[in-house]
Amino acid sequence: MMLAFAGKGGVGKTSVTSWMADWLARSGHNVWMIDADTALSLGQASGLAPELLPQPVSSRTDLVRERIHAEGFINLNPDVGDLPRELAVEVPLHEEPFPGVVPGWKRLLVMGGLSNAGGGCACDANALLKALLASMVMDSQDCVLVDLESGVEHLGRGTAMHVDGLVVVTEPSMRSFSTASEVGRMASELGLDRQVLVINRYMGGDPPELEHLPDRRFTIPVLGGLVQRQMTDGNVLNLPESVELDAIMERIVAALS
Ligand SMILES: Nc1ncnc2c1ncn2[C@@H]1O[C@H](COP(=O)(O)OP(=O)(O)OP(=O)(O)O)[C@@H](O)[C@H]1O
Ligand SMILES: [Mg+2]
């Protein structure tokens, strides 16, 4: 199963990706976490110390040149099947596995911005990510969770065309719902109809009637434990509200499976 997480900036995409990855691993799945955002925060949100973060794919100018600019032109189908194993790092589980379940692992791969790598441009970053996702879909039964950059640009470039499901994250605000609706529309155009809407920091009320907002909806309340924690710590796992979050993640995965 390959899922992407999209939405407006700051709505909680990285947090939801971290919660779902940890829940999946504790439920027995092996999980590849792909940080496709340039802010590089998925590792931190999953409790990984800064010195343990993996080297971003983009910083490997040797690889970018070799794979993307081979023979002097941009190769849109670079062979990248080995990158996950070569560059990803193991991320420890931050909560107890479920009783009687052999937990899977979590591995983090950071794409990084490619604009300055290997004389490249944003199209390089997309070519690399697209090729990577295509190779992972074909090669493995594991779960792949892709934390996308905020906004709709990734979808516009077709990056998410290889994923099986999309988690559209929004805040309870009109601007954020508008972005969510745009994300939903572009994803549907890519043929990605398996979508859910996650309204994060939900405090009640009905979402606006916007076309293309995914029909299947889940809410996550404001988490007091996280509000306290995030003053000093970027880790979003192991909260007082974890049991509640686990139940929500389980329902979202069921809706997308
Ligand atoms: N339900 C919640 N309750 C309280 N705080 C939350 C909740 N969800 C997320 N946060 C906090 O909101 C902030 C933004 O969350 P996060 O980084 O996951 O958003 P994002 O959509 O990935 O942002 P960006 O667009 O910058 O990548 C973080 O500090 C996170 O701890
Ligand atoms: Mg993020």
CSV table of C-alpha atoms and ligand atoms in Angstrom, one decimal:
chain,number,residue,atom,x,y,z
A,1,MET,CA,0.0,0.0,0.0
A,2,MET,CA,1.4,3.4,-1.0
A,3,LEU,CA,-0.2,6.5,0.5
A,4,ALA,CA,0.6,10.2,0.0
A,5,PHE,CA,-0.3,13.0,2.4
A,6,ALA,CA,-1.1,16.4,0.9
A,7,GLY,CA,-2.7,19.7,1.9
A,8,LYS,CA,-2.0,23.3,2.7
A,9,GLY,CA,1.1,24.3,4.7
A,10,GLY,CA,1.1,23.7,8.4
A,11,VAL,CA,-2.1,21.7,8.6
A,12,GLY,CA,-0.5,18.6,10.1
A,13,LYS,CA,0.6,16.4,7.1
A,14,THR,CA,3.9,15.5,8.7
A,15,SER,CA,2.2,14.7,12.0
A,16,VAL,CA,-0.4,12.5,10.5
A,17,THR,CA,2.2,10.7,8.4
A,18,SER,CA,4.3,10.0,11.5
A,19,TRP,CA,1.2,8.8,13.5
A,20,MET,CA,0.2,6.5,10.7
A,21,ALA,CA,3.7,5.1,10.1
A,22,ASP,CA,4.1,4.3,13.8
A,23,TRP,CA,0.6,2.7,14.0
A,24,LEU,CA,1.3,0.6,10.8
A,25,ALA,CA,4.7,-0.6,12.1
A,26,ARG,CA,3.3,-1.5,15.5
A,27,SER,CA,0.5,-3.4,13.7
A,28,GLY,CA,3.1,-5.5,11.9
A,29,HIS,CA,3.8,-3.7,8.7
A,30,ASN,CA,7.2,-2.6,7.4
A,31,VAL,CA,7.0,1.0,6.5
A,32,TRP,CA,9.0,3.2,4.2
A,33,MET,CA,8.5,6.9,5.2
A,34,ILE,CA,9.4,9.2,2.4
A,35,ASP,CA,10.0,12.9,3.2
A,36,ALA,CA,9.3,14.6,-0.1
A,37,ASP,CA,9.1,18.0,1.6
A,38,THR,CA,12.0,20.4,1.5
A,39,ALA,CA,11.5,21.2,5.2
A,40,LEU,CA,12.9,17.7,6.2
A,41,SER,CA,10.7,17.4,9.3
A,42,LEU,CA,9.3,13.8,9.1
A,43,GLY,CA,12.4,12.4,10.9
A,44,GLN,CA,12.1,15.0,13.7
A,45,ALA,CA,8.3,14.4,14.0
A,46,SER,CA,9.1,10.7,14.4
A,47,GLY,CA,11.5,11.4,17.2
A,48,LEU,CA,14.7,10.9,15.3
A,49,ALA,CA,17.7,12.9,16.7
A,50,PRO,CA,19.0,15.4,14.2
A,51,GLU,CA,22.4,13.6,13.9
A,52,LEU,CA,20.6,10.4,12.9
A,53,LEU,CA,18.7,11.9,10.0
A,54,PRO,CA,19.6,10.3,6.7
A,55,GLN,CA,21.5,12.2,4.1
A,56,PRO,CA,19.0,13.6,1.6
A,57,VAL,CA,18.9,12.1,-1.8
A,58,SER,CA,19.4,15.6,-3.2
A,59,SER,CA,22.7,16.0,-1.4
A,60,ARG,CA,24.1,13.1,-3.3
A,61,THR,CA,25.0,15.1,-6.4
A,62,ASP,CA,26.9,12.1,-7.7
A,63,LEU,CA,23.7,10.0,-7.8
A,64,VAL,CA,21.6,12.8,-9.2
A,65,ARG,CA,24.2,13.4,-12.0
A,66,GLU,CA,24.6,9.7,-12.6
A,67,ARG,CA,20.8,8.8,-12.6
A,68,ILE,CA,19.2,11.9,-14.0
A,69,HIS,CA,21.8,13.5,-16.2
A,70,ALA,CA,23.2,10.4,-17.6
A,71,GLU,CA,24.7,10.9,-21.0
A,72,GLY,CA,24.0,14.6,-20.9
A,73,PHE,CA,20.2,14.6,-21.1
A,74,ILE,CA,17.5,14.4,-18.4
A,75,ASN,CA,16.5,10.8,-17.9
A,76,LEU,CA,12.9,10.7,-16.9
A,77,ASN,CA,13.0,7.1,-16.0
A,78,PRO,CA,16.2,6.8,-14.0
A,79,ASP,CA,16.9,3.4,-12.3
A,80,VAL,CA,16.6,4.2,-8.6
A,81,GLY,CA,15.5,0.9,-7.1
A,82,ASP,CA,18.6,0.7,-4.9
A,83,LEU,CA,18.2,4.2,-3.3
A,84,PRO,CA,15.8,3.3,-0.5
A,85,ARG,CA,18.1,0.6,0.8
A,86,GLU,CA,21.2,2.7,0.3
A,87,LEU,CA,20.1,6.0,1.8
A,88,ALA,CA,17.2,5.3,4.2
A,89,VAL,CA,17.8,5.0,8.0
A,90,GLU,CA,15.9,2.9,10.5
A,91,VAL,CA,13.5,4.9,12.8
A,92,PRO,CA,12.8,3.3,16.2
A,93,LEU,CA,9.2,2.6,17.1
A,94,HIS,CA,8.2,5.1,19.8
A,95,GLU,CA,5.5,3.2,21.4
A,96,GLU,CA,4.9,-0.4,22.5
A,97,PRO,CA,3.9,-2.9,19.7
A,98,PHE,CA,0.4,-4.2,20.0
A,99,PRO,CA,0.1,-7.4,22.2
A,100,GLY,CA,0.8,-10.5,20.2
A,101,VAL,CA,2.0,-8.7,17.1
A,102,VAL,CA,5.5,-8.9,15.7
A,103,PRO,CA,6.2,-5.2,14.9
A,104,GLY,CA,7.5,-4.2,11.5
A,105,TRP,CA,10.2,-1.6,11.0
A,106,LYS,CA,10.1,2.0,9.9
A,107,ARG,CA,12.7,3.4,7.5
A,108,LEU,CA,13.0,7.0,6.5
A,109,LEU,CA,14.2,8.3,3.2
A,110,VAL,CA,14.6,12.1,2.7
A,111,MET,CA,14.4,13.5,-0.8
A,112,GLY,CA,15.5,17.1,-0.1
A,113,GLY,CA,15.2,19.9,-2.5
A,114,LEU,CA,17.1,19.3,-5.7
A,115,SER,CA,17.2,22.8,-7.1
A,116,ASN,CA,20.9,23.2,-6.5
A,117,ALA,CA,22.0,19.7,-6.8
A,118,GLY,CA,23.9,18.5,-9.9
A,119,GLY,CA,23.0,21.7,-11.7
A,120,GLY,CA,19.4,20.5,-11.5
A,121,CYS,CA,16.0,22.0,-11.3
A,122,ALA,CA,12.7,21.2,-9.6
A,123,CYS,CA,11.9,18.8,-12.5
A,124,ASP,CA,14.9,16.7,-11.4
A,125,ALA,CA,13.4,16.3,-7.9
A,126,ASN,CA,10.1,15.2,-9.4
A,127,ALA,CA,11.6,12.9,-11.9
A,128,LEU,CA,13.6,11.2,-9.1
A,129,LEU,CA,10.6,11.0,-6.7
A,130,LYS,CA,8.3,9.7,-9.4
A,131,ALA,CA,10.8,7.0,-10.5
A,132,LEU,CA,11.4,6.1,-6.9
A,133,LEU,CA,7.7,5.7,-6.2
A,134,ALA,CA,7.2,3.7,-9.4
A,135,SER,CA,10.0,1.3,-8.4
A,136,MET,CA,8.7,0.9,-4.9
A,137,VAL,CA,5.2,0.0,-6.0
A,138,MET,CA,6.5,-2.7,-8.2
A,139,ASP,CA,9.1,-4.1,-5.9
A,140,SER,CA,7.5,-4.4,-2.6
A,141,GLN,CA,4.5,-5.4,-0.4
A,142,ASP,CA,5.5,-3.0,2.3
A,143,CYS,CA,3.7,0.2,3.1
A,144,VAL,CA,5.1,3.4,1.7
A,145,LEU,CA,4.0,6.8,3.1
A,146,VAL,CA,4.9,9.9,1.2
A,147,ASP,CA,4.8,13.2,3.1
A,148,LEU,CA,4.4,15.7,0.2
A,149,GLU,CA,5.3,19.3,0.1
A,150,SER,CA,2.4,21.7,0.9
A,151,GLY,CA,0.2,22.9,-1.8
A,152,VAL,CA,-0.7,21.3,-5.2
A,153,GLU,CA,2.5,21.6,-7.2
A,154,HIS,CA,3.5,17.9,-6.7
A,155,LEU,CA,0.1,16.8,-7.9
A,156,GLY,CA,0.3,19.1,-10.8
A,157,ARG,CA,3.6,17.4,-11.9
A,158,GLY,CA,1.9,14.0,-11.5
A,159,THR,CA,4.2,12.9,-8.7
A,160,ALA,CA,1.4,11.1,-6.9
A,161,MET,CA,0.3,9.1,-9.9
A,162,HIS,CA,1.9,5.9,-8.5
A,163,VAL,CA,0.2,6.0,-5.1
A,164,ASP,CA,-2.9,3.9,-4.3
A,165,GLY,CA,-4.4,6.3,-1.8
A,166,LEU,CA,-4.3,10.0,-0.8
A,167,VAL,CA,-4.8,11.4,2.7
A,168,VAL,CA,-5.8,15.1,2.2
A,169,VAL,CA,-5.1,16.9,5.5
A,170,THR,CA,-6.9,20.2,6.3
A,171,GLU,CA,-7.4,22.5,9.2
A,172,PRO,CA,-10.9,23.7,9.9
A,173,SER,CA,-10.6,26.9,7.9
A,174,MET,CA,-12.0,27.9,4.5
A,175,ARG,CA,-8.5,28.5,3.0
A,176,SER,CA,-7.3,25.2,4.0
A,177,PHE,CA,-10.5,23.4,2.8
A,178,SER,CA,-10.1,25.2,-0.6
A,179,THR,CA,-6.6,23.8,-0.9
A,180,ALA,CA,-7.9,20.4,0.1
A,181,SER,CA,-10.6,20.6,-2.6
A,182,GLU,CA,-7.9,21.6,-5.2
A,183,VAL,CA,-5.8,18.7,-4.1
A,184,GLY,CA,-8.8,16.4,-4.4
A,185,ARG,CA,-9.6,17.6,-7.9
A,186,MET,CA,-6.0,17.2,-9.2
A,187,ALA,CA,-5.7,13.8,-7.7
A,188,SER,CA,-8.9,12.7,-9.3
A,189,GLU,CA,-7.5,13.9,-12.6
A,190,LEU,CA,-4.5,11.6,-12.0
A,191,GLY,CA,-7.0,8.8,-11.5
A,192,LEU,CA,-6.4,8.7,-7.8
A,193,ASP,CA,-10.0,8.3,-6.5
A,194,ARG,CA,-9.2,6.6,-3.2
A,195,GLN,CA,-9.1,9.7,-1.1
A,196,VAL,CA,-9.9,10.6,2.5
A,197,LEU,CA,-10.2,14.0,4.2
A,198,VAL,CA,-8.6,14.4,7.6
A,199,ILE,CA,-9.8,17.5,9.4
A,200,ASN,CA,-7.0,18.2,11.9
A,201,ARG,CA,-7.4,20.4,15.0
A,202,TYR,CA,-11.1,19.9,14.6
A,203,MET,CA,-13.4,21.7,17.1
A,204,GLY,CA,-16.8,20.9,15.7
A,205,GLY,CA,-19.0,22.3,12.9
A,206,ASP,CA,-19.6,21.3,9.3
A,207,PRO,CA,-17.0,21.7,6.5
A,208,PRO,CA,-17.9,24.0,3.6
A,209,GLU,CA,-19.7,22.5,0.6
A,210,LEU,CA,-16.8,22.4,-1.8
A,211,GLU,CA,-16.6,20.3,-4.9
A,212,HIS,CA,-13.9,17.6,-4.9
A,213,LEU,CA,-13.5,17.5,-1.1
A,214,PRO,CA,-13.1,13.8,-0.4
A,215,ASP,CA,-16.3,12.2,0.9
A,216,ARG,CA,-14.8,10.0,3.5
A,217,ARG,CA,-13.9,12.2,6.4
A,218,PHE,CA,-12.1,11.8,9.7
A,219,THR,CA,-11.4,14.3,12.4
A,220,ILE,CA,-8.5,14.8,14.8
A,221,PRO,CA,-9.0,17.1,17.8
A,222,VAL,CA,-6.6,19.7,19.1
A,223,LEU,CA,-4.2,17.5,21.1
A,224,GLY,CA,-3.4,19.2,24.4
A,225,GLY,CA,-0.4,16.9,25.0
A,226,LEU,CA,1.1,17.9,21.7
A,227,VAL,CA,0.5,21.6,22.2
A,228,GLN,CA,2.5,21.3,25.5
A,229,ARG,CA,5.2,19.2,24.0
A,230,GLN,CA,5.9,21.1,20.8
A,231,MET,CA,7.2,24.1,22.7
A,232,THR,CA,10.4,22.2,23.3
A,233,ASP,CA,10.3,19.0,21.2
A,234,GLY,CA,9.4,18.2,17.5
A,235,ASN,CA,8.5,14.6,18.3
A,236,VAL,CA,4.7,14.0,17.8
A,237,LEU,CA,4.7,10.4,18.9
A,238,ASN,CA,4.0,8.9,22.3
A,239,LEU,CA,1.4,11.5,23.4
A,240,PRO,CA,-1.2,11.2,26.2
A,241,GLU,CA,-3.7,11.0,23.3
A,242,SER,CA,-1.9,8.1,21.5
A,243,VAL,CA,-4.7,5.5,22.1
A,244,GLU,CA,-7.2,7.9,20.5
A,245,LEU,CA,-4.8,8.6,17.6
A,246,ASP,CA,-4.3,4.9,17.0
A,247,ALA,CA,-8.0,4.3,16.7
A,248,ILE,CA,-8.3,7.1,14.1
A,249,MET,CA,-5.3,5.8,12.1
A,250,GLU,CA,-6.8,2.3,12.1
A,251,ARG,CA,-10.1,3.7,10.6
A,252,ILE,CA,-8.3,5.8,8.0
A,253,VAL,CA,-6.2,2.8,6.9
A,254,ALA,CA,-9.3,0.7,6.7
A,255,ALA,CA,-11.0,3.3,4.5
A,256,LEU,CA,-8.1,3.3,2.1
A,257,SER,CA,-7.4,-0.4,2.0
B,1,LIG,N1,-4.1,17.9,16.3
B,1,LIG,C1,-3.1,18.7,16.7
B,1,LIG,N2,-3.2,19.4,17.9
B,1,LIG,C2,-2.2,20.2,18.2
B,1,LIG,N3,-1.1,20.5,17.5
B,1,LIG,C3,-1.0,19.9,16.3
B,1,LIG,C4,-2.0,19.0,15.8
B,1,LIG,N4,-1.6,18.5,14.6
B,1,LIG,C5,-0.4,19.1,14.3
B,1,LIG,N5,0.0,19.9,15.4
B,1,LIG,C6,1.2,20.8,15.4
B,1,LIG,O1,1.1,21.7,14.3
B,1,LIG,C7,2.4,22.0,13.8
B,1,LIG,C8,2.3,21.7,12.3
B,1,LIG,O2,2.1,20.3,12.0
B,1,LIG,P1,2.9,19.6,10.8
B,1,LIG,O3,4.3,20.0,10.8
B,1,LIG,O4,2.5,18.2,10.9
B,1,LIG,O5,2.2,20.3,9.6
B,1,LIG,P2,2.6,20.2,8.0
B,1,LIG,O6,1.3,20.2,7.3
B,1,LIG,O7,3.5,19.0,7.8
B,1,LIG,O8,3.4,21.5,7.8
B,1,LIG,P3,4.3,21.9,6.6
B,1,LIG,O9,3.4,22.4,5.5
B,1,LIG,O10,5.2,23.0,7.1
B,1,LIG,O11,5.1,20.7,6.2
B,1,LIG,C9,3.4,21.1,14.5
B,1,LIG,O12,4.0,21.9,15.5
B,1,LIG,C10,2.5,20.0,15.1
B,1,LIG,O13,3.1,19.6,16.3
B,2,MG,MG,5.3,18.9,6.9
